Coordinates of C-alpha atoms and ligand atoms in Angstrom, one line a residue:
X1 CA 26.2 -18.7 -166.1
X2 CA 28.9 -18.3 -168.8
X3 CA 28.3 -18.5 -172.5
X4 CA 29.3 -22.1 -172.6
X5 CA 27.6 -23.3 -169.4
X6 CA 24.7 -24.9 -171.3
X7 CA 26.7 -25.6 -174.5
X8 CA 29.7 -27.6 -173.3
X9 CA 32.1 -29.6 -175.4
X10 CA 32.3 -33.3 -174.7
X11 CA 34.9 -35.3 -176.6
X12 CA 35.4 -32.2 -178.8
X13 CA 31.7 -32.0 -179.7
X14 CA 29.4 -29.2 -178.6
X15 CA 26.3 -30.4 -176.8
X16 CA 23.1 -28.8 -175.5
X17 CA 21.5 -30.8 -172.8
X18 CA 21.6 -34.4 -174.0
X19 CA 22.0 -33.6 -177.7
X20 CA 25.0 -32.9 -180.0
X21 CA 24.6 -29.7 -181.9
X22 CA 25.8 -31.5 -185.0
X23 CA 22.9 -33.9 -184.7
X24 CA 20.4 -31.1 -184.7
X25 CA 22.2 -29.6 -187.7
X26 CA 21.8 -32.9 -189.6
X27 CA 18.0 -32.3 -189.4
X28 CA 17.8 -28.5 -189.6
X29 CA 19.7 -26.5 -192.2
X30 CA 21.9 -23.8 -190.7
X31 CA 21.7 -21.1 -189.7
X32 CA 19.3 -21.6 -186.8
X33 CA 18.9 -20.4 -183.2
X34 CA 19.1 -23.1 -180.5
X35 CA 17.8 -22.6 -177.0
X36 CA 18.2 -24.7 -173.9
X37 CA 14.9 -25.0 -172.0
X38 CA 16.7 -26.0 -168.8
X39 CA 18.9 -22.9 -169.0
X40 CA 15.9 -20.7 -169.2
X41 CA 14.2 -22.5 -166.3
X42 CA 17.3 -22.4 -164.2
X43 CA 17.8 -18.7 -164.7
X44 CA 14.1 -18.0 -163.8
X45 CA 14.3 -20.2 -160.7
X46 CA 17.5 -18.4 -159.6
X47 CA 15.6 -15.1 -159.7
X48 CA 12.6 -16.7 -157.9
X49 CA 14.9 -18.1 -155.1
X50 CA 16.7 -14.8 -154.9
X51 CA 13.5 -12.8 -154.3
X52 CA 11.7 -15.5 -152.3
X53 CA 11.8 -13.5 -149.1
X54 CA 10.0 -10.6 -150.7
X55 CA 6.6 -10.1 -152.2
X56 CA 8.0 -10.1 -155.8
X57 CA 6.7 -10.7 -159.3
X58 CA 9.1 -11.6 -162.1
X59 CA 7.7 -10.0 -165.3
X60 CA 9.9 -11.4 -168.1
X61 CA 10.8 -8.6 -170.6
X62 CA 9.2 -10.2 -173.7
X63 CA 11.2 -8.1 -176.2
X64 CA 14.3 -10.1 -175.4
X65 CA 12.9 -13.2 -177.0
X66 CA 9.2 -13.4 -177.7
X67 CA 9.0 -17.0 -179.1
X68 CA 5.8 -18.8 -177.8
X69 CA 8.0 -21.7 -176.6
X70 CA 10.0 -19.3 -174.5
X71 CA 7.0 -17.5 -173.1
X72 CA 5.1 -20.8 -172.4
X73 CA 8.2 -22.2 -170.6
X74 CA 8.2 -19.1 -168.3
X75 CA 4.4 -19.0 -168.0
X76 CA 4.5 -22.5 -166.6
X77 CA 6.9 -21.4 -163.9
X78 CA 4.6 -18.6 -162.9
X79 CA 6.2 -15.7 -164.7
X80 CA 4.5 -12.5 -165.6
X81 CA 5.4 -10.3 -168.6
X82 CA 6.8 -6.9 -169.3
X83 CA 5.5 -5.9 -172.7
X84 CA 6.1 -2.9 -175.0
X85 CA 3.4 -3.3 -177.7
X86 CA 0.0 -4.8 -178.5
X87 CA 1.8 -7.6 -180.3
X88 CA 3.7 -8.5 -177.2
X89 CA 0.6 -8.5 -175.1
X90 CA -1.0 -10.9 -177.6
X91 CA 2.0 -13.1 -177.5
X92 CA 2.1 -13.2 -173.7
X93 CA -1.6 -14.0 -173.4
X94 CA -1.4 -16.6 -176.1
X95 CA 1.4 -18.3 -174.3
X96 CA -0.7 -18.5 -171.1
X97 CA 0.6 -15.5 -169.1
X98 CA -2.4 -14.1 -167.3
X99 CA -3.3 -10.4 -167.9
X100 CA -3.0 -9.7 -164.2
X101 CA 0.7 -10.5 -164.4
X102 CA 1.3 -8.1 -167.4
X103 CA 2.9 -4.7 -167.0
X104 CA 2.9 -2.5 -170.1
X105 CA 6.0 -0.3 -170.8
X106 CA 6.8 1.8 -173.9
X107 CA 7.1 5.5 -174.8
X108 CA 4.4 5.8 -177.5
X109 CA 1.5 3.5 -176.7
X110 CA -1.3 4.2 -179.1
X111 CA -5.1 4.6 -178.4
X112 CA -5.7 1.1 -179.9
X113 CA -3.0 -0.5 -177.8
X114 CA -4.2 1.2 -174.6
X115 CA -7.8 0.1 -175.3
X116 CA -6.7 -3.5 -175.8
X117 CA -4.7 -3.5 -172.6
X118 CA -7.5 -2.0 -170.6
X119 CA -10.0 -4.5 -172.0
X120 CA -7.8 -7.3 -170.5
X121 CA -7.4 -5.6 -167.1
X122 CA -3.6 -5.8 -167.1
X123 CA -1.7 -5.4 -163.8
X124 CA -0.1 -2.0 -164.5
X125 CA 0.6 0.6 -167.2
X126 CA 4.1 2.0 -166.8
X127 CA 3.4 5.5 -168.0
X128 CA 6.3 7.4 -169.7
X129 CA 4.8 10.9 -170.2
X130 CA 2.0 13.3 -169.2
X131 CA 0.4 13.1 -172.7
X132 CA 0.3 9.3 -172.5
X133 CA -1.3 9.6 -169.1
X134 CA -4.0 11.9 -170.5
X135 CA -4.7 9.5 -173.3
X136 CA -5.0 6.5 -170.9
X137 CA -7.4 8.5 -168.7
X138 CA -9.5 9.4 -171.7
X139 CA -9.7 5.8 -173.0
X140 CA -10.3 4.3 -169.6
X141 CA -13.1 6.7 -168.9
X142 CA -14.8 5.9 -172.3
X143 CA -14.5 2.2 -171.6
X144 CA -15.6 2.6 -168.0
X145 CA -12.4 1.1 -166.8
X146 CA -9.7 2.1 -164.3
X147 CA -6.1 2.0 -165.3
X148 CA -3.6 1.1 -162.6
X149 CA -0.6 3.2 -163.3
X150 CA 3.0 3.8 -162.3
X151 CA 5.1 6.5 -163.8
X152 CA 8.4 5.4 -165.2
X153 CA 10.8 7.7 -163.4
X154 CA 14.0 8.8 -165.1
X155 CA 16.3 9.0 -162.1
X156 CA 19.1 10.7 -164.0
X157 CA 21.8 8.1 -163.2
X158 CA 24.4 6.9 -165.6
X159 CA 24.0 3.1 -166.2
X160 CA 27.7 2.7 -167.4
X161 CA 26.7 0.6 -170.3
X162 CA 26.6 1.1 -174.1
X163 CA 25.0 4.4 -175.1
X164 CA 22.4 2.7 -177.2
X165 CA 21.1 0.7 -174.3
X166 CA 21.3 3.3 -171.6
X167 CA 17.9 4.7 -170.7
X168 CA 18.1 6.5 -167.3
X169 CA 20.0 9.7 -168.1
X170 CA 18.2 13.0 -168.2
X171 CA 18.9 13.2 -171.9
X172 CA 17.1 9.9 -172.8
X173 CA 13.6 9.8 -174.2
X174 CA 12.4 7.5 -171.5
X175 CA 10.2 8.3 -168.5
X176 CA 9.3 11.3 -166.4
X177 CA 12.2 13.3 -164.9
X178 CA 12.5 12.6 -161.2
X179 CA 12.4 16.4 -160.5
X180 CA 8.9 16.5 -162.1
X181 CA 7.6 13.3 -160.5
X182 CA 5.6 14.7 -157.6
X183 CA 3.7 17.1 -159.9
X184 CA 3.0 14.3 -162.4
X185 CA 1.5 12.1 -159.7
X186 CA -0.6 15.0 -158.4
X187 CA -2.0 15.5 -161.9
X188 CA -2.5 11.7 -162.3
X189 CA -4.5 11.4 -159.0
X190 CA -6.9 14.1 -160.2
X191 CA -7.6 12.4 -163.5
X192 CA -10.7 10.1 -164.0
X193 CA -10.1 6.5 -164.9
X194 CA -6.6 6.4 -163.3
X195 CA -5.5 4.6 -160.1
X196 CA -2.1 5.6 -158.9
X197 CA -0.5 2.3 -157.9
X198 CA 3.3 2.4 -158.2
X199 CA 6.6 3.7 -159.3
X200 CA 8.7 2.3 -162.1
X201 CA 12.3 2.6 -163.2
X202 CA 14.5 1.0 -165.8
X203 CA 17.9 2.6 -166.3
X204 CA 19.4 0.4 -169.1
X205 CA 20.5 -3.0 -170.2
X206 CA 23.7 -5.1 -169.8
X207 CA 24.7 -3.5 -166.5
X208 CA 27.7 -5.2 -165.0
X209 CA 27.8 -3.3 -161.8
X210 CA 25.2 -2.9 -159.0
X211 CA 26.2 0.7 -158.2
X212 CA 24.0 2.4 -160.8
X213 CA 21.0 0.3 -159.8
X214 CA 21.5 1.0 -156.1
X215 CA 21.7 4.8 -156.8
X216 CA 18.6 4.7 -158.9
X217 CA 16.6 2.6 -156.3
X218 CA 17.8 4.9 -153.5
X219 CA 16.3 7.9 -155.4
X220 CA 13.1 5.9 -156.1
X221 CA 12.7 5.0 -152.4
X222 CA 13.0 8.6 -151.4
X223 CA 10.5 9.5 -154.0
X224 CA 8.0 6.9 -152.7
X225 CA 8.2 8.4 -149.3
X226 CA 7.6 11.9 -150.7
X227 CA 4.7 10.6 -152.8
X228 CA 3.1 8.9 -149.7
X229 CA 3.4 12.1 -147.8
X230 CA 1.6 13.8 -150.7
X231 CA -1.2 11.3 -150.1
X232 CA -0.6 8.8 -152.8
X233 CA -1.1 5.1 -152.1
X234 CA 2.1 3.6 -153.6
X235 CA 2.1 -0.2 -153.2
X236 CA 4.3 -1.3 -156.1
X237 CA 7.9 -0.6 -157.1
X238 CA 8.9 -1.9 -160.5
X239 CA 12.7 -2.0 -160.5
X240 CA 13.0 -2.8 -164.3
X241 CA 15.5 -5.2 -165.8
X242 CA 19.0 -4.7 -167.0
X243 CA 21.2 -7.1 -165.1
X244 CA 23.9 -8.0 -167.6
X245 CA 25.4 -11.4 -168.7
X246 CA 28.8 -12.6 -169.4
X247 CA 29.6 -12.4 -173.1
X248 CA 33.4 -12.6 -172.8
X249 CA 34.8 -12.3 -169.3
X250 CA 32.5 -9.7 -167.6
X251 CA 31.9 -10.5 -164.0
X252 CA 28.2 -10.1 -163.3
X253 CA 26.8 -9.9 -159.8
X254 CA 24.7 -13.0 -159.0
X255 CA 20.9 -12.7 -159.0
X256 CA 21.0 -13.2 -155.2
X257 CA 23.4 -10.3 -154.8
X258 CA 21.2 -8.2 -157.0
X259 CA 18.1 -9.2 -155.0
X260 CA 19.9 -8.4 -151.7
X261 CA 20.7 -5.0 -153.0
X262 CA 17.0 -4.4 -154.0
X263 CA 16.0 -5.6 -150.5
X264 CA 18.5 -3.2 -148.9
X265 CA 17.2 -0.3 -150.9
X266 CA 13.5 -0.9 -150.9
X267 CA 12.3 -3.4 -148.3
X268 CA 11.5 -0.6 -145.7
X269 CA 8.7 0.6 -148.1
X270 CA 6.8 -2.7 -147.8
X271 CA 5.9 -2.5 -151.5
X272 CA 5.3 -5.3 -153.9
X273 CA 8.4 -5.6 -156.1
X274 CA 8.2 -6.2 -159.8
X275 CA 11.4 -7.1 -161.7
X276 CA 11.6 -7.1 -165.5
X277 CA 14.6 -9.2 -166.5
X278 CA 15.1 -10.1 -170.2
X279 CA 18.7 -10.6 -171.2
X280 CA 19.7 -12.3 -167.9
X281 CA 17.0 -15.0 -168.4
X282 CA 17.6 -15.7 -172.1
X283 CA 21.0 -14.4 -173.2
X284 CA 23.2 -17.3 -172.4
X285 CA 20.4 -19.8 -172.9
X286 CA 20.8 -19.6 -176.7
X287 CA 23.2 -19.7 -179.5
X288 CA 23.2 -19.1 -183.2
X289 CA 24.4 -22.1 -185.1
X290 CA 25.9 -21.4 -188.5
X291 CA 28.0 -23.1 -191.2
X292 CA 31.2 -22.0 -192.8
X293 CA 30.5 -21.3 -196.5
X294 CA 34.0 -20.4 -197.6
X295 CA 37.3 -19.7 -196.0
X296 CA 38.8 -16.8 -197.9
X297 CA 42.3 -15.8 -197.8
X298 CA 42.6 -12.0 -198.2
X299 CA 45.8 -10.1 -198.5
X300 CA 46.2 -9.5 -194.8
X301 CA 43.7 -11.8 -193.2
X302 CA 41.7 -14.9 -193.4
X303 CA 38.0 -14.7 -193.5
X304 CA 35.5 -17.2 -192.2
X305 CA 32.4 -16.5 -194.3
X306 CA 29.3 -17.8 -192.6
X307 CA 25.8 -18.6 -193.8
X308 CA 24.5 -16.4 -190.9
X309 CA 24.6 -12.6 -191.3
X310 CA 23.8 -9.3 -189.6
X311 CA 20.2 -9.7 -190.5
X312 CA 20.1 -12.8 -188.3
X313 CA 22.0 -11.4 -185.4
X314 CA 22.4 -7.6 -185.5
X315 CA 24.1 -7.0 -182.1
X316 CA 27.7 -6.9 -183.3
X317 CA 27.0 -4.4 -186.0
X318 CA 24.4 -2.4 -184.0
X319 CA 26.1 -2.3 -180.6
X320 CA 29.6 -3.3 -181.4
X321 CA 28.7 -6.3 -179.2
X322 CA 31.1 -9.1 -178.5
X323 CA 30.0 -12.7 -178.9
X324 CA 32.2 -15.7 -178.4
X325 CA 32.6 -17.7 -181.6
X326 CA 33.3 -21.3 -181.1
X327 CA 33.8 -24.3 -183.4
X328 CA 31.1 -26.9 -182.8
X329 CA 33.7 -29.6 -183.5
X330 CA 37.0 -28.9 -181.9
X331 CA 38.8 -32.0 -183.0
X332 CA 41.3 -29.9 -185.0
X333 CA 43.7 -28.7 -182.3
X334 CA 44.9 -25.8 -184.4
X335 CA 43.7 -22.3 -183.6
X336 CA 43.7 -19.8 -186.3
X337 CA 42.9 -16.1 -186.5
X338 CA 40.0 -15.1 -188.6
X339 CA 37.7 -12.3 -189.4
X340 CA 34.3 -13.9 -189.0
X341 CA 31.8 -12.3 -191.4
X342 CA 28.4 -12.9 -192.9
X343 CA 27.0 -12.9 -196.5
X344 CA 25.2 -9.6 -196.4
X345 CA 26.3 -6.8 -198.7
X346 CA 27.4 -4.5 -195.9
X347 CA 30.9 -4.0 -194.4
X348 CA 29.1 -3.9 -191.1
X349 CA 28.2 -7.6 -191.6
X350 CA 31.1 -8.7 -189.4
X351 CA 30.7 -10.8 -186.3
X352 CA 34.3 -10.5 -185.1
X353 CA 37.7 -9.3 -186.3
X354 CA 41.0 -11.1 -185.7
X355 CA 39.3 -13.8 -183.6
X356 CA 41.0 -17.1 -182.7
X357 CA 38.8 -20.0 -183.7
X358 CA 39.6 -23.7 -184.2
X359 CA 40.8 -24.1 -187.7
X360 CA 37.7 -24.5 -189.9
X361 CA 36.8 -25.5 -193.4
X362 CA 33.8 -25.0 -195.6
X363 CA 30.8 -26.9 -194.2
X364 CA 32.0 -26.8 -190.6
X365 CA 29.6 -25.7 -187.9
X366 CA 30.3 -22.5 -185.9
X367 CA 28.4 -21.4 -182.8
X368 CA 27.9 -17.7 -182.0
X369 CA 27.4 -17.8 -178.3
X370 CA 25.1 -15.7 -176.0
X371 CA 22.5 -15.2 -178.7
X372 CA 19.3 -16.1 -176.8
X373 CA 18.3 -12.5 -176.1
X374 CA 18.0 -9.7 -178.7
X375 CA 18.9 -12.2 -181.4
X376 CA 16.0 -13.8 -183.3
X377 CA 13.7 -11.0 -182.2
X378 CA 15.8 -8.4 -184.0
X379 CA 16.3 -10.4 -187.1
X380 CA 15.1 -9.3 -190.6
X381 CA 15.0 -10.7 -194.1
X382 CA 17.3 -8.0 -195.5
X383 CA 18.9 -9.3 -198.7
X384 CA 15.8 -11.5 -199.0
X385 CA 17.4 -14.0 -196.7
X386 CA 15.0 -16.3 -194.9
X387 CA 14.3 -15.6 -191.2
X388 CA 16.2 -18.4 -189.4
X389 CA 14.4 -21.1 -187.6
X390 CA 14.5 -21.5 -183.8
X391 CA 14.9 -24.7 -182.0
X392 CA 14.4 -25.5 -178.3
X393 CA 16.0 -28.4 -176.6
X394 CA 14.9 -30.1 -173.4
X395 CA 16.8 -33.1 -172.2
X396 CA 17.2 -35.5 -175.1
X397 CA 14.4 -33.9 -177.2
X398 CA 14.3 -30.9 -179.4
X399 CA 11.5 -29.1 -181.2
X400 CA 11.4 -26.6 -184.0
X401 CA 9.7 -23.6 -182.3
X402 CA 9.7 -21.4 -185.3
X403 CA 10.1 -22.8 -188.7
X404 CA 12.0 -21.2 -191.6
X405 CA 9.6 -19.6 -194.1
X406 CA 9.8 -20.4 -197.7
X407 CA 10.8 -17.9 -200.4
X408 CA 7.2 -18.1 -201.7
X409 CA 6.1 -17.0 -198.2
X410 CA 8.2 -13.9 -198.4
X411 CA 7.6 -12.9 -202.0
X412 CA 3.8 -13.3 -201.8
X413 CA 3.7 -10.7 -199.1
X414 CA 4.4 -8.1 -201.7
X415 CA 1.5 -6.9 -203.9
X416 CA 2.2 -5.8 -207.5
X417 CA -0.1 -2.8 -208.2
X418 CA -2.7 -3.2 -210.9
X419 CA -1.0 -0.8 -213.4
X420 CA 2.0 -3.1 -213.8
Ligands
PLP501 C1 14.3 -3.9 -172.4 C2 13.6 -3.6 -171.1 C3 13.7 -4.5 -170.0 C4 14.7 -5.7 -170.1 O1 16.0 -5.4 -170.1 P1 17.1 -6.5 -170.0 O2 18.4 -5.7 -170.1 O3 16.9 -7.4 -171.2 O4 17.0 -7.2 -168.7 C5 13.0 -4.3 -168.9 N1 12.2 -3.2 -168.8 C6 12.0 -2.4 -169.8 C7 11.1 -1.2 -169.6 C8 12.7 -2.5 -170.9 O5 12.6 -1.6 -171.9

């Protein structure tokens, strides 16, 4: 899937499924996020088909996009959830994802979060450290529950992705080093309230090559054999997420190729496989639709100043991420080179530098592509800008799936102390 697969131009107008983006923008003020339900479903079904020969459960990584409409769409298709907080557990359950399809990752789960997850009997805790394991054991014992656990293993491989989304190096904060894994499992097996169930690994995000995955899974397979010889009953391997998407021209292995590699590395273990895709389900299923506020001619360059900013989509400023920027109406045949920037008072509020876009004027609509994952979920109201609404399209219908708050909503969250 490319950034424009589900947002094609017809007669110079950008569409999503059966609706023109400009028709949505007539009813909802920009900026807004727009998702294609069909794109999400197709991506999920591609994974499902790719893993159909294995005992596999897809646990969507909720942090990529946690809107109820997204979760309910995936729940309906049978998806589980990979969650990293109590809030995400609540979102998943509310959207209809059953607890026995929820795996719980995260490096600093609190007592309260662990108690909540235990009370629901979730499928698995992906444990990231010995102190976390001790706390889970304590809480489980006090609640008379048994926690099914996997250790998240840090296999010490380089994911060859951006440093801020690489998680499987020895120097990262995530997981238990593979060299200490056998000892960690031995300790776990001796603790009350703990059932050793699986092994988990997640080496990073936006991987464009299978080689780091294959290396990590090979090490995990060897570990599973060692753990079994140590007497542990390992029945689950959670292979994490991380398969990348095409933002510009990256060539990404297909979901089938990825699944075949997983099979090659792990099928001899006869384990249940859990996969935790986030970006590869949502990324190219969504765009951020914005309007040009001004076209400003600087001394050296022209700026397209948008009504969307870094608070709405932080990936360019946080990860130097590339997003295609496309005019919603391409009827002007002239391409111009612009710096595309937002309204926030930060130099970092720049979506693109020296980018060719169809010549645009104030009021024209601009689409920032590949924004379905790590877009809306990372937004803030910095500069007291209103969180942007989210829209989901299915066929010829669309629905507002999160509405824009009002200024009153935002301001009334503050409390002026009595001495003022
Ligand atoms: C973020 C995350 C994922 C999803 O990663 P994607 O790159 O979006 O597929 C899966 N598992 C864990 C533990 C994560 O932290």
